[in-house]
mmCIF file of C-alpha atoms in Angstrom:
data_model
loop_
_atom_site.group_PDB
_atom_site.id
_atom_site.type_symbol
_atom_site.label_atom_id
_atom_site.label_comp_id
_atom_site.label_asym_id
_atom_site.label_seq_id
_atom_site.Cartn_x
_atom_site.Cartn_y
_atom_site.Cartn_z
ATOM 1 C CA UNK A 170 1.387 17.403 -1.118
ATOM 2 C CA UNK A 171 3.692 15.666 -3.841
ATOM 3 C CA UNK A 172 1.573 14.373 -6.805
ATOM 4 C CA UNK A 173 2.101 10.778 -7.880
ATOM 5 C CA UNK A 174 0.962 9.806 -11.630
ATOM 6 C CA UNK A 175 1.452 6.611 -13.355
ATOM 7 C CA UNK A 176 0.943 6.035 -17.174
ATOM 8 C CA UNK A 177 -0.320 4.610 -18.639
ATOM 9 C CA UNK A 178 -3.801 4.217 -17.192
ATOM 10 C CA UNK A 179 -4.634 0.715 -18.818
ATOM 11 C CA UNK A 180 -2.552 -1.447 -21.017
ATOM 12 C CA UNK A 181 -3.241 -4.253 -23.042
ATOM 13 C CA UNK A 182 -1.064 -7.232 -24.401
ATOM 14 C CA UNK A 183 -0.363 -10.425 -26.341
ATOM 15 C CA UNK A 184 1.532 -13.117 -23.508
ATOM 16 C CA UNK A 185 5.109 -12.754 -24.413
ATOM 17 C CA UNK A 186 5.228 -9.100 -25.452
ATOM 18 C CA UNK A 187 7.593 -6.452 -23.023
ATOM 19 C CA UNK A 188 5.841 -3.651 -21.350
ATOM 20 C CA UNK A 189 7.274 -0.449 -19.467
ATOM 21 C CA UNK A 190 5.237 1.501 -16.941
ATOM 22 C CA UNK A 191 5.802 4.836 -15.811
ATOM 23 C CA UNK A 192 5.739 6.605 -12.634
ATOM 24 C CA UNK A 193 6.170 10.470 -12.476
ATOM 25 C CA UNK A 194 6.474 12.367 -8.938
ATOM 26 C CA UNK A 195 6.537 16.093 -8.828
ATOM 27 C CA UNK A 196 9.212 16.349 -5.308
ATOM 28 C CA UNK A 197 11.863 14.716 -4.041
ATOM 29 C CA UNK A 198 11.164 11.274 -2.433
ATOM 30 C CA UNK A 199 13.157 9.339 0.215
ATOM 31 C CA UNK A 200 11.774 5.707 -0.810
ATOM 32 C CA UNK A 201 10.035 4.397 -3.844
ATOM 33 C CA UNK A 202 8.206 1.141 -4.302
ATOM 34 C CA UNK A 203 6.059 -0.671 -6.874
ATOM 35 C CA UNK A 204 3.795 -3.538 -5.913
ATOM 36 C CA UNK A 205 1.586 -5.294 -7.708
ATOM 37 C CA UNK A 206 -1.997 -6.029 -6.771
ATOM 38 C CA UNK A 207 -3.403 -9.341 -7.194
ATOM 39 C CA UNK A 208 -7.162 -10.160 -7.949
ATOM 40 C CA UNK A 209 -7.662 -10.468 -4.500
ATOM 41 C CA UNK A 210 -6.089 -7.343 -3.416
ATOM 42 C CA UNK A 211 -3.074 -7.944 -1.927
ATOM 43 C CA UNK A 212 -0.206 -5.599 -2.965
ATOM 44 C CA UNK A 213 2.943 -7.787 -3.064
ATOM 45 C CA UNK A 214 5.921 -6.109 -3.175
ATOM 46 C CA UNK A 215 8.085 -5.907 -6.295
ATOM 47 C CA UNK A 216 10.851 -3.747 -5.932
ATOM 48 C CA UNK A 217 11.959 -1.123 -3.080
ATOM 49 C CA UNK A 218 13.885 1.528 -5.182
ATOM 50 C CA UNK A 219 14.308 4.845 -4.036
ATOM 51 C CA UNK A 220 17.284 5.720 -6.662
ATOM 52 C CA UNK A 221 19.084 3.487 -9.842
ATOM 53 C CA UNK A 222 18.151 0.116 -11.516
ATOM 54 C CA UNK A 223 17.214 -3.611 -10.108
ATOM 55 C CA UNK A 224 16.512 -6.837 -11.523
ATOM 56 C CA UNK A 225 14.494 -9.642 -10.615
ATOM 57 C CA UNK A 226 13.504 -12.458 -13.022
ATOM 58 C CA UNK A 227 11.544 -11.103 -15.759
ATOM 59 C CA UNK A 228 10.854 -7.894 -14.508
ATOM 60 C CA UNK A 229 13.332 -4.698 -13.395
ATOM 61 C CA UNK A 230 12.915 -1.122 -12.494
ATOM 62 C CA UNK A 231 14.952 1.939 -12.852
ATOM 63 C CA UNK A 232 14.344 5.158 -10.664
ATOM 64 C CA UNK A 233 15.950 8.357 -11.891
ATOM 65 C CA UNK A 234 15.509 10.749 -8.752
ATOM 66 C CA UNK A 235 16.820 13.568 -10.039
ATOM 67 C CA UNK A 236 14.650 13.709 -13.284
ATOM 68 C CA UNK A 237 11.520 12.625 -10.762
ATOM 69 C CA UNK A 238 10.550 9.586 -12.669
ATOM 70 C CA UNK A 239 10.810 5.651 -12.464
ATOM 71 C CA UNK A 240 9.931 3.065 -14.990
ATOM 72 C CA UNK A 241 8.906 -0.769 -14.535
ATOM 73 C CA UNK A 242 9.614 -3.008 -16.986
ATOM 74 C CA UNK A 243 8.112 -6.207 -17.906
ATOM 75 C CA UNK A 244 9.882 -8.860 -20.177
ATOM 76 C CA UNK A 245 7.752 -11.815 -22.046
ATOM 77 C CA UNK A 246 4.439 -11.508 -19.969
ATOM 78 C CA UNK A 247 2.776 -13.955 -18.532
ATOM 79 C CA UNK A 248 -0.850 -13.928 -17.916
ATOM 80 C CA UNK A 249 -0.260 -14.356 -13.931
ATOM 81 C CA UNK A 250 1.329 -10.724 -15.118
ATOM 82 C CA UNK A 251 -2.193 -9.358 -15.221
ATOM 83 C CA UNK A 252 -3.470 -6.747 -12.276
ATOM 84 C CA UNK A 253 -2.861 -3.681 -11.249
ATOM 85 C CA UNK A 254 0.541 -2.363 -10.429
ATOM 86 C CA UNK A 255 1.504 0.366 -8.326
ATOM 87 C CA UNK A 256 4.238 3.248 -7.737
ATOM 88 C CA UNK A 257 4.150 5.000 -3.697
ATOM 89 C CA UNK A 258 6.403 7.657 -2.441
ATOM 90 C CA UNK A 259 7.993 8.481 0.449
ATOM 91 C CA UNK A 260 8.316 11.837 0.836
ATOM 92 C CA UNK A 261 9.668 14.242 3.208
ATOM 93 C CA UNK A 262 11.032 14.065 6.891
ATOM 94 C CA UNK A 263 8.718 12.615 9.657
ATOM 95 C CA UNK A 264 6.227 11.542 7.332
ATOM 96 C CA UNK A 265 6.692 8.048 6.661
ATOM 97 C CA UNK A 266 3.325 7.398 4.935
ATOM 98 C CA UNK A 267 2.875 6.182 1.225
ATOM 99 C CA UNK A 268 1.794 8.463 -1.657
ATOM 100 C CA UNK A 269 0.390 6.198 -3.914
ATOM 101 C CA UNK A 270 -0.098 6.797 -7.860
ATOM 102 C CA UNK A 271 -3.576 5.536 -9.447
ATOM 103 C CA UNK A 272 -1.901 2.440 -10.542
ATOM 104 C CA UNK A 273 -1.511 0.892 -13.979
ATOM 105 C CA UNK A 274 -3.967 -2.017 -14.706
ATOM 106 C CA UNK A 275 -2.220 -4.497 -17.282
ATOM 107 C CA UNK A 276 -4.586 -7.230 -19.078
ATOM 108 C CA UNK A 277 -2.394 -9.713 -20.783
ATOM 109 C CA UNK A 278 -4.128 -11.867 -23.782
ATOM 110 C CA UNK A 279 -3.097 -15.453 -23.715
ATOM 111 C CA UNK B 114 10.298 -13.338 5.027
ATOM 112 C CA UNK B 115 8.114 -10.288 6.129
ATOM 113 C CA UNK B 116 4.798 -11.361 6.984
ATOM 114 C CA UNK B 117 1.614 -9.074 8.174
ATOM 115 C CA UNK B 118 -1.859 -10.790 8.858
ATOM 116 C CA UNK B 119 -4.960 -9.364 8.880
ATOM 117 C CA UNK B 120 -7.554 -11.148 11.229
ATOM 118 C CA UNK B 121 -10.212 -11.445 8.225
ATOM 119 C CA UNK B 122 -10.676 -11.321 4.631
ATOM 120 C CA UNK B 123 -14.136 -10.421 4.321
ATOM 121 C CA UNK B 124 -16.557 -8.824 7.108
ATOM 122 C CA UNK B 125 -20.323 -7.626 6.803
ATOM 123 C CA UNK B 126 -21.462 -5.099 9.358
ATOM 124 C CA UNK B 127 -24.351 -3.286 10.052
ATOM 125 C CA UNK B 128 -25.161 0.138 10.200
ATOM 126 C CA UNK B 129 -23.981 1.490 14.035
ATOM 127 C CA UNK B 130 -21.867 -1.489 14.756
ATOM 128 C CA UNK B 131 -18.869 -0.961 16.349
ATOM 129 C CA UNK B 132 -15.960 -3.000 13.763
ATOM 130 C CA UNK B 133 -12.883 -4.030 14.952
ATOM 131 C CA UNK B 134 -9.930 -5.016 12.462
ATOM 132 C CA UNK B 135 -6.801 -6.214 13.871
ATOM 133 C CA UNK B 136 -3.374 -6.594 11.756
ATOM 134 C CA UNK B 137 -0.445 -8.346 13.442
ATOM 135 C CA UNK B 138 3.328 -7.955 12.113
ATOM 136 C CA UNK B 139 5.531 -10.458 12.713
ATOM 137 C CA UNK B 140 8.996 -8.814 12.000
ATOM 138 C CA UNK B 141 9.677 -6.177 15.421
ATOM 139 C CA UNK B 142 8.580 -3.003 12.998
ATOM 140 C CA UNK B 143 8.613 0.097 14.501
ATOM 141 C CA UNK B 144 5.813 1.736 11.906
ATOM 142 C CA UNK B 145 2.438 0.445 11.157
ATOM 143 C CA UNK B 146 -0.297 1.378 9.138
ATOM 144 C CA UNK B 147 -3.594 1.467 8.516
ATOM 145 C CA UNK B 148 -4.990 2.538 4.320
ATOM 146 C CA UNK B 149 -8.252 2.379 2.811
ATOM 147 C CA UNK B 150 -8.622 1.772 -1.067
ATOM 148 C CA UNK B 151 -11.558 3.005 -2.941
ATOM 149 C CA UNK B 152 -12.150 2.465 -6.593
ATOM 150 C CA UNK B 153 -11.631 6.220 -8.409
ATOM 151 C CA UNK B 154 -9.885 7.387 -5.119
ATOM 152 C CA UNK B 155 -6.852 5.115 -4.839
ATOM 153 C CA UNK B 156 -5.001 4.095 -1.461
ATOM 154 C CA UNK B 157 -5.500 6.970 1.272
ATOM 155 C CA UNK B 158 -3.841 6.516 4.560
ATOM 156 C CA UNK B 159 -5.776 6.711 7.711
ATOM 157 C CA UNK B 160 -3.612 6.341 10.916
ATOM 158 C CA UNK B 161 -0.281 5.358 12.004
ATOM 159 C CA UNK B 162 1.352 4.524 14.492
ATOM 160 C CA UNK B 163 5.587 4.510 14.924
ATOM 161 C CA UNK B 164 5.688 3.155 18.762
ATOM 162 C CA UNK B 165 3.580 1.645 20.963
ATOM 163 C CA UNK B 166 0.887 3.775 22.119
ATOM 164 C CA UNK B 167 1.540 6.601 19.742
ATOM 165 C CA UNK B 168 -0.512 7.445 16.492
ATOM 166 C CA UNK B 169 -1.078 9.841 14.385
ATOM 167 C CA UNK B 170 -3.397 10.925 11.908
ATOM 168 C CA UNK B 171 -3.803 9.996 8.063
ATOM 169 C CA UNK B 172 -4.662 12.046 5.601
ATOM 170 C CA UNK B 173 -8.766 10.757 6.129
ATOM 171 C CA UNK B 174 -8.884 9.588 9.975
ATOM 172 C CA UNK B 175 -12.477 11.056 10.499
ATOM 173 C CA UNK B 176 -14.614 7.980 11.779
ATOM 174 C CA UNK B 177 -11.972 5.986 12.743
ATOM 175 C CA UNK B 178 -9.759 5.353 16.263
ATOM 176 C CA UNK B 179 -6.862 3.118 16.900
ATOM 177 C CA UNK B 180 -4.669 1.485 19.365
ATOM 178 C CA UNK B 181 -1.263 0.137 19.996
ATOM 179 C CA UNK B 182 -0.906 -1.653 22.563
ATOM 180 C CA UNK B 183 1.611 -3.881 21.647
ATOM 181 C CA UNK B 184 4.858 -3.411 19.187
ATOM 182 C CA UNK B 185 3.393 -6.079 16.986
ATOM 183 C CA UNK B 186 -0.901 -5.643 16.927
ATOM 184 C CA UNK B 187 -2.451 -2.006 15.582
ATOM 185 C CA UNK B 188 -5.755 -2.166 15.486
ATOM 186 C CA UNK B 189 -8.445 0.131 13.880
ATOM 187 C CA UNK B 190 -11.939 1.000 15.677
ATOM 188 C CA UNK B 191 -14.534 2.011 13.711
ATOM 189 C CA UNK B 192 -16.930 3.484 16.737
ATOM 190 C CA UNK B 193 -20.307 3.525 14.952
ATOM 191 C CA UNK B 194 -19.647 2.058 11.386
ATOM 192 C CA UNK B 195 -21.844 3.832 8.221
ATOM 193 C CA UNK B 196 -22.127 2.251 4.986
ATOM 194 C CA UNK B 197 -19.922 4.964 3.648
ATOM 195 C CA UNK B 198 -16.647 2.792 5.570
ATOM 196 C CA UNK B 199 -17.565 0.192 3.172
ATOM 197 C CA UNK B 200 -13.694 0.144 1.587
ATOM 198 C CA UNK B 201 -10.914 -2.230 1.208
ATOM 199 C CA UNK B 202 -8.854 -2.151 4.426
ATOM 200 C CA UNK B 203 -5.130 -2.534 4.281
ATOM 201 C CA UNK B 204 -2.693 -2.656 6.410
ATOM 202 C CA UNK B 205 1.124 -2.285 6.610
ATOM 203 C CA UNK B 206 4.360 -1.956 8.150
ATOM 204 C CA UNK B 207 7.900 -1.029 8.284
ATOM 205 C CA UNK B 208 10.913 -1.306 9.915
ATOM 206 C CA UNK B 209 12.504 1.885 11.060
ATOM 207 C CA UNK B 210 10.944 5.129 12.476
ATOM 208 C CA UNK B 211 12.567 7.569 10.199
ATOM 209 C CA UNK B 212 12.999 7.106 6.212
ATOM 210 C CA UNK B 213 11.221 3.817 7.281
ATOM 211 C CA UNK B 214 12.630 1.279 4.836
ATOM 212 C CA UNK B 215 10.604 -0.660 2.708
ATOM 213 C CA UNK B 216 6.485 -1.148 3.579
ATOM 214 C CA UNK B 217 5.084 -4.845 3.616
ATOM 215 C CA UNK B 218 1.519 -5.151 3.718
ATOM 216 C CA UNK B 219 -1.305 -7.200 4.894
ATOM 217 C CA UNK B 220 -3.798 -9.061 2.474
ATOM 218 C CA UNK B 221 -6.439 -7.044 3.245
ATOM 219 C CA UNK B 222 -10.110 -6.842 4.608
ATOM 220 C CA UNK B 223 -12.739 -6.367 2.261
ATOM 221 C CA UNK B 224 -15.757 -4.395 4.442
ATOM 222 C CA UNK B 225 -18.705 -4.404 3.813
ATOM 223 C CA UNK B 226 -21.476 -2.362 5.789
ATOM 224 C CA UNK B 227 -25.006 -2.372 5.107
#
């Protein structure tokens, strides 16, 4: 099955400093998504992005599906910022199910 | 706005009990989901369903049944629960059959089974 790894594992910062997460898959995918987990475990979707770059507020991701990678970035964190967050894959035809990646947990410091 | 519901937030269960968790989708999606999440494991899928009264298996379905009965409710059975089903239970959706679009998901049922 396609392998899903996210770096870095744990990451910790001062509020206002910028952060970039990574998000490596080892196939081709048809959708891409990273959500963000909450303390109480919801994942709330951030951005759907199966291919090039979005923006939204503070934070914006850019998926490279030809090199097999995608990076989330984080502008002037916040400590609401703080949780885990998450890259899933699509991948391949008739299976619509979500690879998921074991997630990034980001602490910011006030 | 997208919204899935899960019908609750936290459930404790005993050994042998048979554990129902229902997750309702508000948005006419033809896909639905049902994950577990497991600290050191991740998010592992264990059913889905992409019509009503079809499913198919996850990748760790042993232990588990479902059922569609309607478009919008997919519900997962756990026939004689064991404290090793003590997870986080999520659920999701999504709109198309094929290359199914973006997945929204519930807020989760945190089981606990002693």
């Amino acid at each position: 099955g396609i392998q899903v790894e996210q770096s870095p594992p744990d990451l910790i910062l001062q509020e206002g400093a910028n952060s970039t997460l990574r998000c490596n898959f080892s196939d081709s995918v048809n959708n891409l998504q990273w959500f963000h987990q909450n303390p109480w475990g919801q994942l709330i979707n951030l951005f759907y992005i199966p291919s090039g770059t979005k923006q939204n507020g503070r934070l914006s991701a850019t998926t490279v599906a030809t090199e097999r990678y995608s990076l989330l970035y984080i502008s002037s964190s916040q400590t609401t910022d703080s949780g885990v967050y998450f890259c899933a894959v699509e991948h391949g035809f008739g299976n619509e199910k979500l690879t998921f990646g074991t997630g990034t947990r980001l602490t910011i410091i006030p | 706005d997208v919204k899935v519901t899960q019908s609750s937030r936290y459930l404790v269960k005993r050994t042998g009990e048979k554990v129902f968790l229902e997750c309702v989708q508000d948005m006419d999606h033809e896909n639905m989901f049902w994950y577990r999440q497991d600290p050191g494991l991740g998010l592992r899928l264990i059913y889905f369903s992409y019509d009503v009264k079809m499913k198919e298996k996850g990748d760790i379905p042993e232990g588990y049944s479902v059922s569609r009965e309607k478009k919008e409710r997919f519900s997962l059975i756990l026939e004689s629960a064991s404290t090793n089903q003590t997870s986080m239970y999520l659920c999701a959706s999504s709109l198309y059959r094929v290359n199914s679009g973006e997945q929204f998901f519930g807020p989760g049922t945190r089981l606990t089974v002693l």
